[in-house]
Each structure stands twice: as C-alpha cells, then as structure tokens.
Short mmCIF file of C-alpha atoms in Angstrom, two decimals:
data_model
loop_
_atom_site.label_atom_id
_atom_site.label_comp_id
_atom_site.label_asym_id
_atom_site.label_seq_id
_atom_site.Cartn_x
_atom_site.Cartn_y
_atom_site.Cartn_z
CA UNK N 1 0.00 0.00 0.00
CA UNK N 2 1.53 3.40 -0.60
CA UNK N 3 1.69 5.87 1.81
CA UNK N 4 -1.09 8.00 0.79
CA UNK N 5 -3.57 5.00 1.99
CA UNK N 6 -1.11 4.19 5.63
CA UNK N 7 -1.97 7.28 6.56
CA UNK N 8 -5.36 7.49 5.67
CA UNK N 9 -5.76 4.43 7.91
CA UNK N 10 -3.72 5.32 10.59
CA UNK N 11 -5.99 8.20 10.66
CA UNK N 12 -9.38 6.43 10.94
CA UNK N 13 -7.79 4.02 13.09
CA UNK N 14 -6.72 7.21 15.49
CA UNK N 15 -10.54 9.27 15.11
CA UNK N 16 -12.48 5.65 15.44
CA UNK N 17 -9.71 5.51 19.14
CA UNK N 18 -10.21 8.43 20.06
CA UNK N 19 -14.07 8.25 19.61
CA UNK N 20 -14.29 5.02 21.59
CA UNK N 21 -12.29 6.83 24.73
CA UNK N 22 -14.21 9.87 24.89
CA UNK N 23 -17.49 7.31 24.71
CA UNK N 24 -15.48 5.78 27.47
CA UNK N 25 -14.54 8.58 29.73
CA UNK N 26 -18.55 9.65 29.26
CA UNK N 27 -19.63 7.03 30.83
CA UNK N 28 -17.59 7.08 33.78
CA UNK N 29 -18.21 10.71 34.19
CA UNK N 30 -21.88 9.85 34.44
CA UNK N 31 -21.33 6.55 36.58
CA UNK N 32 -19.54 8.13 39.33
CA UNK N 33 -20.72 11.52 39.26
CA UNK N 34 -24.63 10.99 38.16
CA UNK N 35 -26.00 7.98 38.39
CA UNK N 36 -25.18 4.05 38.31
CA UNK N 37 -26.51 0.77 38.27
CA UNK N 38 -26.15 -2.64 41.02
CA UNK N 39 -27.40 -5.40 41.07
CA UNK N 40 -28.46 -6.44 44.87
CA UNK N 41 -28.75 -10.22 45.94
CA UNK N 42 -29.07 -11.84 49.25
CA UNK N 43 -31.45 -11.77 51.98
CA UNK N 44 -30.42 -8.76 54.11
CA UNK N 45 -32.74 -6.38 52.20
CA UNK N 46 -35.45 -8.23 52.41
CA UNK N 47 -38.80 -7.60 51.92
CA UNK N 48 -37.65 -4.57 49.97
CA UNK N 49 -35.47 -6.67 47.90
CA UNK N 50 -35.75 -9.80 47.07
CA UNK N 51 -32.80 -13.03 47.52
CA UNK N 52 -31.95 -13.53 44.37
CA UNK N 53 -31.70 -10.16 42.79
CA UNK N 54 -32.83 -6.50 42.13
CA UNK N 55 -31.57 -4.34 39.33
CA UNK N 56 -31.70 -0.81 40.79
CA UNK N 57 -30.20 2.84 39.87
CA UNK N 58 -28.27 4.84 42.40
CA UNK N 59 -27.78 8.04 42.00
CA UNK N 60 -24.20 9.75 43.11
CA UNK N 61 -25.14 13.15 43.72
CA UNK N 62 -26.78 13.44 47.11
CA UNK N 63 -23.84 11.83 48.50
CA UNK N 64 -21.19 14.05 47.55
CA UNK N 65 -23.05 16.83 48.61
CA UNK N 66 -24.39 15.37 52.07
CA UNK N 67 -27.98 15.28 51.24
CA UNK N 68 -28.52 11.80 52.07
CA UNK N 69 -31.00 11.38 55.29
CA UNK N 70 -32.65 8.38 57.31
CA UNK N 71 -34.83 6.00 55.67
CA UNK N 72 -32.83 6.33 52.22
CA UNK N 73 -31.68 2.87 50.76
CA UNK N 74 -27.89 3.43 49.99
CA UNK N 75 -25.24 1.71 48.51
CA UNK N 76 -22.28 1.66 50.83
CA UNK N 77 -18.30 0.20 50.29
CA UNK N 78 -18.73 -2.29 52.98
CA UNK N 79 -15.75 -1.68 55.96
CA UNK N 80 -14.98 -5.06 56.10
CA UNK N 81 -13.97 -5.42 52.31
CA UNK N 82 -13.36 -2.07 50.53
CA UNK N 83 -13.97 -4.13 47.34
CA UNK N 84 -17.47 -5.32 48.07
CA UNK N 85 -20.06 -2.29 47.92
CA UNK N 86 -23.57 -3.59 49.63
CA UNK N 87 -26.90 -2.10 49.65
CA UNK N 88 -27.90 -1.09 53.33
CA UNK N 89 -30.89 1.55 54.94
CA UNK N 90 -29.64 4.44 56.99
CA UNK N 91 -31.03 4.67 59.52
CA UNK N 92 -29.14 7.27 61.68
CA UNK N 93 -27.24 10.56 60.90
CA UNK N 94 -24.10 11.71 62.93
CA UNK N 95 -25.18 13.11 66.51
CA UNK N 96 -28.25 10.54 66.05
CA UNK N 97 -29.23 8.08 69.30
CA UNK N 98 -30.05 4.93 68.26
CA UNK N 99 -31.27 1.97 69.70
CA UNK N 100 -30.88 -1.18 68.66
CA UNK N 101 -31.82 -5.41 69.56
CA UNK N 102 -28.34 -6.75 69.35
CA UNK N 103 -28.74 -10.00 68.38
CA UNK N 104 -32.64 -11.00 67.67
CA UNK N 105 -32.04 -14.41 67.05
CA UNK N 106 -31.20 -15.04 70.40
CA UNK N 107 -32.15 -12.63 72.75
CA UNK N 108 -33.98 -9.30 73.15
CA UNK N 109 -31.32 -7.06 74.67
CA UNK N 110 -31.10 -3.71 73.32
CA UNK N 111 -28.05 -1.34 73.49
CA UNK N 112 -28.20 2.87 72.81
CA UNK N 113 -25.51 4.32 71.05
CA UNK N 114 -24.79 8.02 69.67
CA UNK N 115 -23.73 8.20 66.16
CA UNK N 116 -20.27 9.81 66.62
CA UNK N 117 -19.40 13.09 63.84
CA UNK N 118 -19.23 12.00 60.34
CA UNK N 119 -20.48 8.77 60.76
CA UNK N 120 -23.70 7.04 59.73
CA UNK N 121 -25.59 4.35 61.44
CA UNK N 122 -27.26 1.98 58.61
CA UNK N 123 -29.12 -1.51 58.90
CA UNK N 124 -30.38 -4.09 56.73
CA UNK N 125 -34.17 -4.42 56.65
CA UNK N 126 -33.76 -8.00 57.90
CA UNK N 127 -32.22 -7.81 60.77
CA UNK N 128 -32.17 -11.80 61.46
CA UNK N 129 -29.86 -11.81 58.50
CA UNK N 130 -27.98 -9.20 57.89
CA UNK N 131 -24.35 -7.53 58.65
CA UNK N 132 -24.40 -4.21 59.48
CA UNK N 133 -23.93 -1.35 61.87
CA UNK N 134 -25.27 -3.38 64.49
CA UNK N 135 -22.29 -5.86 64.04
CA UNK N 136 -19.28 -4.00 62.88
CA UNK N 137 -20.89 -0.34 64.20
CA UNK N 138 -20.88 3.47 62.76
CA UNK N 139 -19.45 3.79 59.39
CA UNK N 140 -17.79 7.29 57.93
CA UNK N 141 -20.10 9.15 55.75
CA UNK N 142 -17.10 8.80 53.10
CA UNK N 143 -17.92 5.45 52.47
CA UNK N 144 -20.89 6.17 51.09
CA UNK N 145 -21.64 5.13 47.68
CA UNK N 146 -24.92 6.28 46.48
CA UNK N 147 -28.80 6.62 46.67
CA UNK N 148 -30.75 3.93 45.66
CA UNK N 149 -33.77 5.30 43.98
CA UNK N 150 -35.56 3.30 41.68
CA UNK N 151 -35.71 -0.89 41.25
CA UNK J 1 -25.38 32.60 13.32
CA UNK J 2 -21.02 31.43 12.48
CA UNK J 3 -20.39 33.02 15.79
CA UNK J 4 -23.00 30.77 17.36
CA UNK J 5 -21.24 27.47 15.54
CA UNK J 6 -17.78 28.60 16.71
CA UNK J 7 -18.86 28.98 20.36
CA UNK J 8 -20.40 25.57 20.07
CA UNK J 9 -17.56 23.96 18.82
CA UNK J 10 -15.51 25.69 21.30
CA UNK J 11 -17.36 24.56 24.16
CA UNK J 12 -17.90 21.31 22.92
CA UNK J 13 -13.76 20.87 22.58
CA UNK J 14 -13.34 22.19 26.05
CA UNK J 15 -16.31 19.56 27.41
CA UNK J 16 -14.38 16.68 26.30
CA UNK J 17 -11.22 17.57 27.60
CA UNK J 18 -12.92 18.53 30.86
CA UNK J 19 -14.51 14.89 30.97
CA UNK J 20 -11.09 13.01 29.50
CA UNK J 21 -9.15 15.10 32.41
CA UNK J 22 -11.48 14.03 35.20
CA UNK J 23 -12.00 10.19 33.86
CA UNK J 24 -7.60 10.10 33.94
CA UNK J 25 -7.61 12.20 37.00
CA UNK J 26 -9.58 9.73 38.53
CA UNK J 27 -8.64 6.58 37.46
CA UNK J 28 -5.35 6.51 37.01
CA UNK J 29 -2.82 9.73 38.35
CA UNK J 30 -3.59 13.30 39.70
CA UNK J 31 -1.66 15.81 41.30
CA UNK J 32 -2.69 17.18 44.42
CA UNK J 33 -1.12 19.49 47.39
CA UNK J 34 0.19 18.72 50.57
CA UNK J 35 -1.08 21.56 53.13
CA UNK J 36 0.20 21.11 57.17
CA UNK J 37 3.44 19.39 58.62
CA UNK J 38 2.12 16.20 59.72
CA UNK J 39 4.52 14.38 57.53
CA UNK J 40 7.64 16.22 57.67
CA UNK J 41 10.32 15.97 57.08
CA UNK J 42 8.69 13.87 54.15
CA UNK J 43 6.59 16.42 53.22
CA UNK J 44 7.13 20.04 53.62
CA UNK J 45 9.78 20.31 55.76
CA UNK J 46 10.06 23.85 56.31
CA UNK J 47 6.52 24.29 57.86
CA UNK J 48 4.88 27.77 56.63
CA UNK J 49 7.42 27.95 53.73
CA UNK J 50 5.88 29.98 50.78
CA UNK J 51 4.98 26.39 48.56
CA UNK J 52 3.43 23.14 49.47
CA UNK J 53 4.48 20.48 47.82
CA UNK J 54 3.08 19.00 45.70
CA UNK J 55 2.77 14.94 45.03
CA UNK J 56 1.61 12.84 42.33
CA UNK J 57 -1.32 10.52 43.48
CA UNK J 58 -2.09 7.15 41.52
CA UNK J 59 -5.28 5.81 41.52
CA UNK J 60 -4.60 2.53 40.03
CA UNK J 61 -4.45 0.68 43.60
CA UNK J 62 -7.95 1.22 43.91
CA UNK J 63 -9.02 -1.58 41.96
CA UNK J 64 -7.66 -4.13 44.12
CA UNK J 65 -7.10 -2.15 47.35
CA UNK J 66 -4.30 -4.12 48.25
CA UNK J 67 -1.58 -1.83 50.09
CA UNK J 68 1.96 -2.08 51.49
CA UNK J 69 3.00 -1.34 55.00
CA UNK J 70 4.44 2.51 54.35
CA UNK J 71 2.44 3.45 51.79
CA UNK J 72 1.24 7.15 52.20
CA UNK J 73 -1.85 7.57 51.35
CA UNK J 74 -4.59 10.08 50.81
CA UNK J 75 -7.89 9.61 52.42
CA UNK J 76 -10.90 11.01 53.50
CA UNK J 77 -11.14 11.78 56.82
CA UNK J 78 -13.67 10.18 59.08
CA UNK J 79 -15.31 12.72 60.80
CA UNK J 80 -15.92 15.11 57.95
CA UNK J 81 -16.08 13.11 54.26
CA UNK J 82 -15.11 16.68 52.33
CA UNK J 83 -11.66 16.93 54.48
CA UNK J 84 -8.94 14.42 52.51
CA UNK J 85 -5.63 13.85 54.43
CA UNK J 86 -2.83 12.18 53.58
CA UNK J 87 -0.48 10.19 56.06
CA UNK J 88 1.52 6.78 56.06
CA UNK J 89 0.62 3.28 56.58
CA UNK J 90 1.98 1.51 59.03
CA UNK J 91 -0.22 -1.37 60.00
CA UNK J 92 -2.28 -3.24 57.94
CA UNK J 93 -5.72 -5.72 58.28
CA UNK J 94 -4.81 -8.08 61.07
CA UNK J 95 -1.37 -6.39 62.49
CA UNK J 96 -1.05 -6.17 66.33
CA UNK J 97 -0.45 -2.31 67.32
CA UNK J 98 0.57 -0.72 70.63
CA UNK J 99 -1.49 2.51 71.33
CA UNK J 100 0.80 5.49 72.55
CA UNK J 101 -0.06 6.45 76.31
CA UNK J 102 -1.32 3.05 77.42
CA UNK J 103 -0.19 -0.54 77.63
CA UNK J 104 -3.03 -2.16 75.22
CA UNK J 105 -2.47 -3.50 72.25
CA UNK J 106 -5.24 -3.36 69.20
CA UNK J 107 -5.97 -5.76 66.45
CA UNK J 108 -6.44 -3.84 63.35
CA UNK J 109 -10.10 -5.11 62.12
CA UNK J 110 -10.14 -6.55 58.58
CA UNK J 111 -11.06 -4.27 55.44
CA UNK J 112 -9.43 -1.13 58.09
CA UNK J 113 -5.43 0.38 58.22
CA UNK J 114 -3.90 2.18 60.57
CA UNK J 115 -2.55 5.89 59.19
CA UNK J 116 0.00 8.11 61.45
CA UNK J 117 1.78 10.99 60.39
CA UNK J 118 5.51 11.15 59.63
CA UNK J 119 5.97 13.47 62.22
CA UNK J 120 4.03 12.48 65.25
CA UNK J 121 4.42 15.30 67.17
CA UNK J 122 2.30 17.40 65.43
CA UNK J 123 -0.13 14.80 63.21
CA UNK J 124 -3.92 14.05 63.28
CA UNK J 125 -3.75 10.75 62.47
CA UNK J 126 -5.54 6.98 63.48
CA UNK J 127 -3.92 7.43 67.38
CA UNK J 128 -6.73 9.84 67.51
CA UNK J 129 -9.57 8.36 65.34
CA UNK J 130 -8.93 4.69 65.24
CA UNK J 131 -8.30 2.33 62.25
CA UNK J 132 -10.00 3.58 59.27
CA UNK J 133 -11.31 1.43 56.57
CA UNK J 134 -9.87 0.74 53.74
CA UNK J 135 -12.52 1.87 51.81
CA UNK J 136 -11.56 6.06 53.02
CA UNK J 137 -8.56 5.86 50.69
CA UNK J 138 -8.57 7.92 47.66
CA UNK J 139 -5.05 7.08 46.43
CA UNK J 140 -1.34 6.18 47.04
CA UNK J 141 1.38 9.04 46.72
CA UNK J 142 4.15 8.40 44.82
CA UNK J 143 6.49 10.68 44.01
CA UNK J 144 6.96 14.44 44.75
CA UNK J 145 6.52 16.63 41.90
CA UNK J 146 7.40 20.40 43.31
CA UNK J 147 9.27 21.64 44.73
CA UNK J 148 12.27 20.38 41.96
CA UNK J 149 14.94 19.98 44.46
CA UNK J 150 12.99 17.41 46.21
CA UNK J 151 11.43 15.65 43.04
CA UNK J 152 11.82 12.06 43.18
CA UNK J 153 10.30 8.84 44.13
CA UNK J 154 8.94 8.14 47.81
CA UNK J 155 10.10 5.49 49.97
CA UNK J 156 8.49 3.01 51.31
CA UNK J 157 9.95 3.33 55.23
CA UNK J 158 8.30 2.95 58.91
CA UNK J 159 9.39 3.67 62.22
CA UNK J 160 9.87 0.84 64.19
CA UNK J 161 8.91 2.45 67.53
CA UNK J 162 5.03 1.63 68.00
CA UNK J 163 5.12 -1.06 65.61
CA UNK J 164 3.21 -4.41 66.73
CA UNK J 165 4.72 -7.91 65.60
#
C-alpha cells in the first residue's frame, strides 16, 4: 500500500480511538458523578429486595453533597472489604441516638448508642440476616456510595 | 449565526477535555497538594514555607485495594467526608499495634489500616480516630513533583517504635 492509503488508515484508526475513549470517559463521568446501576442479591434487604436479585439505579449526587438522610436505601463500600459495595438503609445521621436489639435471634437485649461526627448508622431491613452497623458499628459518611432510587 | 457554531464547537472541545481530564484524574494519576506538617520531614519540611508540595497521586491501587505497609496515602477523613488527608501506613488488616499512652495493644479489624503521620508530634492521624477502613482511601502518593529539588520517588519506610509484631 503506498503511503497516501497508511496514513489514511492510521488516521481512521486514530478518530475511530479516540471516539471510543471519549465514549469511554462519558460514561464514567456519568457513573460516578450521576448515576449508576447494582445489582443487589441476598437476603439482608429483604422484603424490599428480594434473595436472588434486584436491578436498581443509584444516584451519586446526594452523597457528595451530604444530602442523604434516614430512611434512604444506599449503597455503601462495605468496611470489612473495601472491594465489596452492599446495599444497606440508613437509619441514623451523625449526633443521632439509636437503639438497637443486638442480636434478635437469640435474645432481646437492646443497646443505645450516639452516632459519633461524620459517621452514619445503617441496617439491613432483615435484621435476622444481615451484617451491618449493628455488628461491625458506625461507618464514615465517606464510604458512602450512592442513593438507591428506583428498582 | 457562524459566531454561534464557533462557540459551540468551542465549548464542545473544552467539554471533552474537561470529561477526558477528570476520567484520567480519577482513574489513574492526579496531582494534588500537601497543606500542614504532619509528615515532615517527608513532606514540607520547612513548615509555613511559601509552597506546598506538591505529590503525584495514583489511583490505580484502587481496583484491588491491596496496600503495602508505608504506603502514604490520601484519604478522607472520618469525621468530615469533604476533608482528605494524607499520612503513612503503618499497619495493615490483622497487624497487632501498641497505642501510645497506654499498655493495650489493638488488632487492626479486617477491610481497616492504621494511618500516622511522619511526624508524630504534630499529626492528626488513626492514634486519635482509630483504624480507618480501607474503603476512606482515595489514592497512594508516589512521588513528589514540586518543589524540583525534592522531586523524586517516595520510599516506602516505617518507624519501628510503636510497631506491633
């Protein structure tokens, strides 16, 4: 091929590229700054989700700018494995007393805590089966993910 | 009605780049300042000189969230989620630590790190606020960028006073 036709190639090749990044960098723009998808499994969510999967949208906004309040569904980066990001109900802002059965499998003991600055206080909707603020306690608000607003 | 079309395209041009900055900036390296003295002499030495420095932050560790013991790294705080600091590792998921003014020792919880300051005289840092998790960090630093005489790559060292086994 002559060099005419190389370059003429080269230079599709390099618009078609470039096209496909900026597609690329689009869509995370939107996905962390706008809105995103997850798919929740698993019983601690239930009856509001069920066991073997929701498809919902989560929006990213109202985190960043600290509009998220009690009763929201959120998606959170779970403390225990910052690669795991779980769906969870908050249920208490910082400053917030809650009260809460510890274990209600097994007994019906109830403990008060104060939800210390910056923190957020957030439980599964079924507690017999879920891991959450009652078992590893207040998270930072900066793990927050998003808001889960439509399934 | 061509003044219209040029201001379009103008603003169109400067959209992408915006959104290709903040996708790299994101994902893979930015460059942020380093405010305070918490980690001199490592960063800002002279504190209240004219310049912060300034270090290159990759994001590319926060895919697998697997870090090093003295690793500095820049997180957001935990008791205000718009405040990001940045201080060192030096214990990781499962390490024993000795807390400073008192003979216990702590387990660092799994999926949490424990950050202090380079200079611990004068550093907000987890002897205060506990472990954080994992999940807080924004980034690992890894080289200086400004000011030139101090460019260069960071080590990787810890104090062995306070250290657990």
């Amino acid at each position: 091929m002559s060099f005419q036709q190389w370059s003429a190639l080269l230079k599709e090749g390099f618009n078609a590229t470039s096209f496909v990044a900026t597609y690329l960098c689009f869509l995370h723009v939107t996905n962390t700054y706008l809105f995103t998808h997850a798919w929740v499994y698993g019983p601690s969510m239930l009856p509001t989700f069920s066991v073997t999967g929701n498809l919902v949208l989560a929006e990213r906004v109202s985190t960043r700018l600290g509009k998220v309040g009690r009763g929201d569904v959120v998606l959170i980066r779970s403390p225990q494995n910052p690669r795991k990001v779980v769906t969870k109900r908050l249920v208490g802002m910082e400053g917030d007393t809650i009260t809460y059965v510890v274990d209600p499998k097994n007994s019906d003991r109830r403990e008060t805590i104060v939800v210390p600055k910056g923190h957020v206080w957030i439980e599964g909707d079924n507690i017999y089966a879920t891991s959450d603020s009652r078992k590893f306690g207040p998270v930072p608000y900066g793990l927050l993910h998003g808001r889960v607003f439509c399934k | 009605m061509g003044t219209q079309n040029f201001l379009w395209n103008v603003a169109k041009k400067y959209f992408t780049f915006g959104i290709i900055g903040l996708t790299i900036s994101d994902r893979y390296a930015s460059i942020l300042p380093v405010r305070g003295s918490s980690m001199s002499p490592t960063f800002n030495p002279h504190g209240g000189s004219l310049t912060d420095d300034y270090v290159l932050v990759e994001k590319l560790c926060l895919e697998k969230y697997k870090f090093s013991l003295g690793d500095v790294v820049v997180f957001r705080s935990p008791s205000d989620y718009k405040e990001k600091h940045i201080k060192r590792i030096t214990a990781l998921p499962g390490d024993w630590i000795r807390t400073p003014h008192s003979n216990d020792i702590l387990t660092i919880p799994e999926g949490h790190c424990w950050v202090v300051g380079d200079n611990s005289a004068s550093s907000l840092d987890s002897r205060s606020f506990g472990p954080i998790p994992l999940g807080l960090v924004q980034g690992r630093a890894t080289h200086i960028v400004w000011p030139p005489q101090r460019m260069g790559k960071l080590d990787r060292k810890i104090e062995l006073e306070g250290l657990g086994f």
